[in-house]
XYZ file of C-alpha atoms in Angstrom:
444
model
C -7.682 1.217 -10.486
C -7.872 3.400 -7.405
C -10.043 6.235 -6.220
C -8.727 9.727 -5.559
C -6.820 9.549 -2.294
C -8.406 12.664 -0.861
C -11.852 11.165 -1.436
C -10.913 7.680 -0.279
C -9.498 8.882 3.020
C -11.763 11.759 4.026
C -12.365 10.503 7.553
C -11.624 11.254 11.187
C -10.526 9.140 14.124
C -11.787 9.639 17.675
C -10.400 13.142 18.190
C -8.708 13.872 14.871
C -7.157 12.327 11.784
C -5.314 14.431 9.226
C -4.514 12.977 5.771
C -1.692 14.582 3.809
C -1.056 13.198 0.278
C 2.672 12.908 -0.373
C 4.478 12.954 -3.706
C 2.287 11.971 -6.641
C 3.131 8.525 -7.993
C 2.429 6.304 -10.951
C -0.292 3.717 -10.717
C 0.932 0.151 -11.007
C -0.821 -2.828 -12.602
C -1.012 -5.004 -9.486
C -4.563 -6.028 -8.690
C -6.453 -9.002 -7.281
C -9.383 -9.944 -9.481
C -11.947 -11.362 -7.037
C -14.097 -14.054 -8.649
C -16.303 -16.858 -7.375
C -13.535 -19.403 -7.894
C -10.749 -20.286 -5.502
C -7.852 -17.870 -5.839
C -4.264 -18.092 -4.697
C -3.688 -15.518 -1.946
C -1.418 -12.685 -3.028
C 1.905 -12.738 -1.129
C 2.807 -9.437 0.497
C 5.503 -8.154 2.820
C 4.989 -5.639 5.598
C 8.328 -5.026 7.342
C 7.899 -3.405 10.735
C 7.298 0.296 10.280
C 10.231 2.511 11.235
C 10.028 4.104 14.678
C 11.160 7.728 14.384
C 11.732 8.100 18.134
C 12.159 5.720 21.100
C 8.557 6.149 22.247
C 7.245 4.923 18.891
C 8.883 1.484 18.906
C 6.062 -0.540 20.446
C 3.458 1.355 18.448
C 5.309 0.641 15.196
C 5.291 -3.088 15.916
C 1.627 -3.055 16.927
C 0.396 -1.016 13.962
C 2.310 -3.110 11.431
C 0.957 -6.298 12.988
C -2.661 -5.108 12.828
C -2.311 -4.086 9.167
C -0.804 -7.444 8.239
C -3.441 -9.379 10.198
C -6.288 -7.434 8.567
C -5.030 -8.273 5.099
C -4.229 -11.915 5.855
C -7.592 -12.526 7.525
C -9.397 -11.790 4.245
C -8.005 -14.950 2.674
C -7.010 -12.824 -0.342
C -3.512 -12.064 0.947
C -0.675 -14.131 2.427
C 1.950 -12.427 4.551
C 5.583 -13.369 3.941
C 7.099 -13.721 7.431
C 9.837 -11.329 8.464
C 12.310 -14.204 8.811
C 12.178 -14.627 5.033
C 12.922 -10.959 4.278
C 16.234 -10.282 2.579
C 16.039 -6.495 2.674
C 15.681 -4.404 5.781
C 13.897 -1.068 5.633
C 15.825 1.419 7.741
C 14.576 4.680 6.253
C 11.168 5.517 4.835
C 12.736 7.685 2.117
C 15.433 5.219 1.016
C 15.016 3.613 -2.440
C 13.322 0.208 -2.332
C 15.550 -2.729 -3.299
C 12.889 -4.406 -5.423
C 15.170 -7.294 -6.441
C 15.320 -8.465 -2.813
C 11.526 -8.511 -2.530
C 11.164 -10.249 -5.904
C 13.534 -12.943 -4.681
C 11.078 -13.947 -1.938
C 8.102 -13.655 -4.326
C 6.522 -10.659 -2.617
C 4.051 -9.094 -5.029
C 3.060 -6.195 -2.787
C 5.137 -4.280 -0.269
C 3.845 -2.015 2.504
C 6.341 0.308 4.171
C 5.864 3.008 6.747
C 7.127 5.097 9.640
C 5.668 5.938 13.040
C 6.180 9.030 15.148
C 4.601 10.050 18.449
C 4.948 13.342 20.289
C 5.241 13.685 24.097
C 1.622 14.865 24.254
C 0.399 11.707 22.470
C -0.091 12.788 18.851
C 0.579 9.768 16.655
C 1.653 10.161 13.009
C 2.005 7.265 10.575
C 3.299 7.578 7.019
C 2.973 4.666 4.588
C 3.345 3.572 0.975
C 2.192 0.541 -1.018
C 4.330 -0.839 -3.858
C 3.765 -3.214 -6.752
C 7.028 -5.135 -6.464
C 7.200 -6.626 -9.956
C 6.435 -3.382 -11.786
C 8.638 -1.541 -9.250
C 6.092 1.232 -8.847
C 4.016 2.619 -5.987
C 0.265 2.069 -5.974
C -1.176 5.530 -5.577
C 0.280 8.202 -3.339
C 1.937 7.830 -0.015
C -0.142 9.101 2.897
C 0.533 10.620 6.292
C -2.167 10.026 8.943
C -2.324 11.669 12.346
C -4.465 10.798 15.347
C -4.260 10.402 19.097
C -2.110 7.619 20.466
C -5.254 6.015 21.920
C -6.612 5.650 18.358
C -3.694 3.573 17.070
C -5.841 0.496 16.309
C -8.286 2.532 14.252
C -5.458 4.190 12.407
C -3.991 0.763 11.554
C -7.384 -0.441 10.298
C -7.651 2.709 8.135
C -4.293 1.960 6.555
C -5.269 -1.680 5.948
C -8.509 -0.505 4.306
C -6.520 1.707 1.948
C -4.044 -1.056 1.056
C -6.930 -3.460 0.448
C -8.718 -0.912 -1.743
C -5.670 -0.113 -3.845
C -5.040 -3.768 -4.661
C -8.597 -5.097 -5.034
C -10.368 -2.007 -6.345
C -13.063 -2.489 -3.667
C -13.788 -0.541 -0.511
C -12.390 -1.983 2.696
C -14.185 -3.068 5.857
C -11.590 -3.192 8.635
C -12.410 0.137 10.292
C -15.838 -0.980 11.461
C -17.591 -2.338 14.530
C -19.906 -5.245 15.257
C -22.736 -5.146 17.782
C -23.607 -8.547 19.240
C -25.138 -10.364 22.191
C -22.620 -11.599 24.759
C -23.918 -14.661 26.588
C -22.912 -16.326 29.838
C -24.228 -19.149 32.004
C -25.870 -22.525 31.287
C -27.686 -23.061 28.004
C -31.177 -23.022 29.519
C -30.546 -19.849 31.564
C -28.049 -17.760 29.682
C -27.557 -14.180 30.737
C -27.375 -11.799 27.797
C -25.728 -8.410 27.399
C -25.611 -6.079 24.440
C -21.994 -5.457 23.433
C -19.964 -3.829 20.676
C -16.460 -4.637 19.423
C -14.034 -3.944 16.584
C -14.701 -6.093 13.516
C -11.830 -8.433 14.516
C -13.102 -9.123 18.054
C -10.954 -6.571 19.884
C -12.108 -3.770 22.207
C -15.292 -5.402 23.492
C -17.500 -2.897 25.326
C -20.775 -3.736 27.074
C -23.749 -1.451 26.521
C -26.270 -3.132 28.846
C -26.159 -5.314 31.947
C -27.547 -8.853 32.129
C -30.665 -8.021 34.161
C -32.974 -8.644 31.209
C -32.987 -10.552 27.926
C -31.714 -8.567 24.933
C -31.783 -9.702 21.304
C -31.122 -8.715 17.690
C -29.000 -5.527 17.752
C -28.953 -3.457 14.545
C -26.682 -0.496 13.739
C -27.995 2.822 12.490
C -26.794 3.987 9.046
C -24.368 6.406 10.722
C -23.084 3.731 13.100
C -23.670 5.914 16.166
C -26.717 4.154 17.655
C -27.960 0.580 17.968
C -31.514 -0.743 17.870
C -32.263 -3.891 19.832
C -35.086 -5.952 21.276
C -35.397 -6.095 25.068
C -37.714 -7.786 27.571
C -37.178 -4.940 30.029
C -40.933 -4.311 30.282
C -41.804 -8.000 30.514
C -42.590 -8.413 26.816
C -40.381 -7.816 23.763
C -40.025 -4.160 22.858
C -37.650 -2.072 20.753
C -35.008 0.145 22.342
C -32.304 2.393 20.914
C -29.005 3.198 22.613
C -26.314 5.741 21.749
C -22.745 4.463 21.539
C -21.137 7.720 22.642
C -23.238 8.471 25.711
C -24.959 5.145 26.456
C -28.319 6.907 26.572
C -31.149 4.411 26.142
C -34.785 4.922 25.260
C -37.734 2.815 24.202
C -39.272 3.466 20.814
C -42.880 4.490 20.875
C -45.172 1.531 20.459
C -48.721 0.363 20.752
C -49.819 -0.653 24.284
C -50.434 -4.361 24.700
C -48.322 -5.366 21.702
C -45.001 -7.135 21.215
C -42.476 -5.561 18.859
C -39.281 -7.204 17.650
C -36.847 -7.732 14.711
C -36.177 -3.986 14.204
C -34.002 -2.503 11.466
C -33.282 1.060 10.329
C -34.123 2.375 6.892
C -31.033 3.356 4.851
C -31.507 7.051 5.608
C -32.217 6.436 9.301
C -35.590 8.192 9.200
C -37.629 5.037 9.854
C -37.494 1.739 11.663
C -39.142 -1.363 10.211
C -40.091 -4.193 12.577
C -42.579 -6.929 13.392
C -45.552 -6.196 15.613
C -47.623 -8.957 17.180
C -51.142 -8.316 18.416
C -54.321 -10.335 18.558
C -52.493 -13.513 17.616
C -51.211 -12.044 14.351
C -47.721 -10.814 13.419
C -47.247 -8.243 10.665
C -44.587 -5.790 9.526
C -44.823 -2.102 10.381
C -42.632 0.937 9.887
C -42.277 3.821 12.309
C -41.090 7.389 11.773
C -38.156 8.139 14.061
C -39.247 11.773 14.235
C -42.983 11.522 14.900
C -43.449 7.913 16.024
C -46.205 7.468 13.432
C -46.879 3.808 12.578
C -47.521 2.486 9.071
C -48.752 -1.063 8.554
C -46.921 -2.705 5.639
C -48.433 -6.210 5.628
C -51.910 -7.486 6.513
C -51.858 -11.239 6.348
C -52.862 -14.002 8.766
C -49.388 -15.508 8.352
C -46.376 -14.756 10.552
C -44.332 -12.040 8.801
C -41.046 -10.930 10.285
C -37.320 -10.189 9.793
C -37.706 -7.224 7.406
C -34.644 -5.669 5.745
C -34.501 -2.643 3.430
C -32.732 -2.549 0.084
C -29.823 -0.041 0.088
C -31.846 2.453 -1.948
C -34.737 2.223 0.537
C -37.268 1.318 -2.142
C -37.930 -2.341 -1.254
C -38.087 -4.627 1.761
C -37.262 -8.319 1.926
C -38.878 -10.343 4.733
C -39.791 -13.863 5.767
C -43.355 -15.212 5.853
C -45.154 -18.546 6.087
C -48.091 -17.311 3.978
C -47.375 -20.074 1.439
C -47.482 -22.744 4.140
C -43.707 -22.854 4.735
C -41.190 -20.241 5.815
C -40.094 -18.390 2.635
C -38.663 -15.043 1.504
C -40.677 -12.230 -0.080
C -39.918 -8.780 -1.485
C -42.373 -5.881 -1.381
C -42.287 -2.102 -1.942
C -40.970 -0.172 1.054
C -44.363 1.416 1.674
C -46.167 -1.943 1.566
C -48.227 -3.433 -1.214
C -48.059 -6.644 -3.180
C -45.212 -8.967 -2.202
C -43.379 -11.341 -4.545
C -42.009 -14.638 -3.335
C -38.322 -15.090 -4.247
C -37.323 -18.368 -2.530
C -38.398 -21.639 -4.111
C -35.738 -24.157 -3.196
C -36.365 -27.079 -0.831
C -36.255 -26.186 2.853
C -37.214 -23.183 4.967
C -35.770 -19.689 4.565
C -35.429 -16.901 7.131
C -33.529 -13.833 8.439
C -32.932 -12.219 5.026
C -30.536 -9.256 4.814
C -29.976 -7.107 1.745
C -26.338 -6.660 0.702
C -24.906 -3.107 0.874
C -24.198 -3.475 -2.840
C -27.871 -4.127 -3.512
C -27.350 -7.099 -5.817
C -27.828 -10.079 -3.493
C -29.663 -11.100 -0.323
C -28.165 -13.242 2.437
C -30.399 -15.634 4.368
C -30.586 -18.580 6.741
C -31.814 -21.873 5.301
C -32.913 -25.008 7.165
C -33.108 -28.337 5.360
C -32.784 -31.978 6.403
C -31.693 -31.131 9.932
C -28.905 -28.785 8.795
C -28.667 -25.002 8.783
C -26.966 -22.944 6.099
C -25.995 -19.358 5.385
C -26.683 -18.623 1.733
C -27.030 -15.854 -0.820
C -29.307 -15.328 -3.815
C -30.026 -12.623 -6.351
C -32.802 -10.227 -5.411
C -35.187 -12.071 -7.756
C -34.362 -15.406 -6.083
C -32.065 -16.700 -8.829
C -28.523 -18.063 -8.419
C -29.007 -19.387 -4.891
C -25.738 -20.535 -3.320
C -25.195 -22.048 0.129
C -21.983 -20.871 1.777
C -21.999 -22.863 5.025
C -23.506 -25.977 6.587
C -23.628 -26.998 10.256
C -25.864 -28.026 13.130
C -26.986 -24.389 13.544
C -25.939 -21.394 11.429
C -28.178 -18.321 11.477
C -28.500 -14.541 11.467
C -26.227 -13.244 8.667
C -24.936 -9.664 8.632
C -22.929 -7.949 5.874
C -19.547 -6.243 6.019
C -19.674 -2.608 4.833
C -18.283 -3.516 1.393
C -20.595 -6.500 0.852
C -17.686 -8.955 0.584
C -17.970 -10.846 3.914
C -20.864 -12.233 5.946
C -20.733 -12.697 9.727
C -23.207 -15.028 11.453
C -23.924 -17.109 14.561
C -22.888 -20.769 14.716
C -23.838 -23.073 17.570
C -22.500 -26.577 18.113
C -24.651 -29.603 18.814
C -25.642 -30.824 22.280
C -26.301 -29.406 25.722
C -22.728 -28.131 25.966
C -22.962 -26.246 22.681
C -22.426 -22.509 22.855
C -22.988 -19.893 20.162
C -19.989 -18.261 18.502
C -19.470 -15.710 15.745
C -18.086 -16.799 12.372
C -17.415 -15.063 9.079
C -17.269 -16.302 5.492
C -16.540 -14.730 2.118
C -19.521 -14.527 -0.250
C -17.786 -17.052 -2.505
C -17.942 -19.563 0.377
C -14.217 -19.346 1.080
C -12.284 -18.340 4.184
C -14.621 -19.553 6.920
C -13.215 -18.148 10.182
C -14.224 -17.965 13.821
C -14.241 -14.406 15.162
C -12.076 -14.416 18.318
C -14.567 -13.244 20.952
C -14.124 -14.466 24.502
C -17.142 -16.434 25.712
C -20.413 -17.164 23.952
C -21.672 -14.644 21.386
C -24.613 -14.390 18.996
C -26.717 -12.025 16.838
C -23.967 -9.999 15.135
C -24.723 -6.726 13.359
C -21.973 -5.112 11.270
C -21.701 -1.326 11.313
C -20.937 0.858 8.319
C -17.362 2.116 8.026
C -16.603 4.433 10.905
C -16.341 8.152 10.292
């Protein structure tokens, strides 16, 4: 049911993260089977991790709270509040009183301890138990990082708990790039920003002196592509998250470039280029700047997105007379239309799993976020509102984040997320107006 722990947790936090497998343990039968139907959230308990010294008390409370919130926010888990707990966990090594957790119907139990040294090295040890089989799920783990990295460490633990119970990779230790907006609707000031997946730790990457649009993470998650009007017309820029260094991608003078996206290996960027009244899709080598034209059609062709294996590109085009979705080889060539339902389709994005494509659909004055198979079959609409657009995938392909804007002059854009089954629609808690989300891969 689970992957090897050493493989699953071979990662590093900002300065350092050390993973030490503890005593080998039996694998329990507990598992959530995720289907397209509505499921009953699995009840779990996460008593506050034990603080091993006085300086660790606040950190223990904070880390436990983040882990519990991550799991509960998926809609797949339901936390049993501490007031309902019968047992108290006073020592990480003490035997678990499973009968007390069964009595409150906890099916999973997460326990842990927190230690912090005077020089700020934080160590967290945790275990996950299947309460009804009275067995641990996988091995216990000890994670170490700097005190400043406590949120990331908590997300890492939540990812591991999620993975052990669902059998899927997690998505909590990730970031989202987005456009932060301020001011009246007809004159909004826009800034490129990045945050944790749950809306925390917002950091601005640009000022509001020029319009910025459509950020897209690199495959490594260390740089962001975006469209900017810095030169007076839309052009593509790339910015590093670590150093904030910004540069314009090489382009063709007198053209407008927009809707950029990296190839899966990061060696190319695919985008739309408008010149002479025509808009087509091009790719560019990140190393040489060499341009390759991928479409040559009098229609408007934009919003390209690579398949995870880099062999195909999905894009939107009005070559059939209405805005529809097409798939073509990554080096150009004949394109096949995949959308045939009523309405207009746009902003397609290939799932990290490679099996489905998310899109925006407009029909009868309503906007929807939907998904379909890569051949256009099994279309399903997940949302419906005055304006939903711009889907982006979580690293594990389970959740879609998008922009929703309310009706009227007072309407402001906000970020929402939804499970690919259409369940668990949630607003992402970002202060102020926000749009154009782009989900990073899992952090390294």
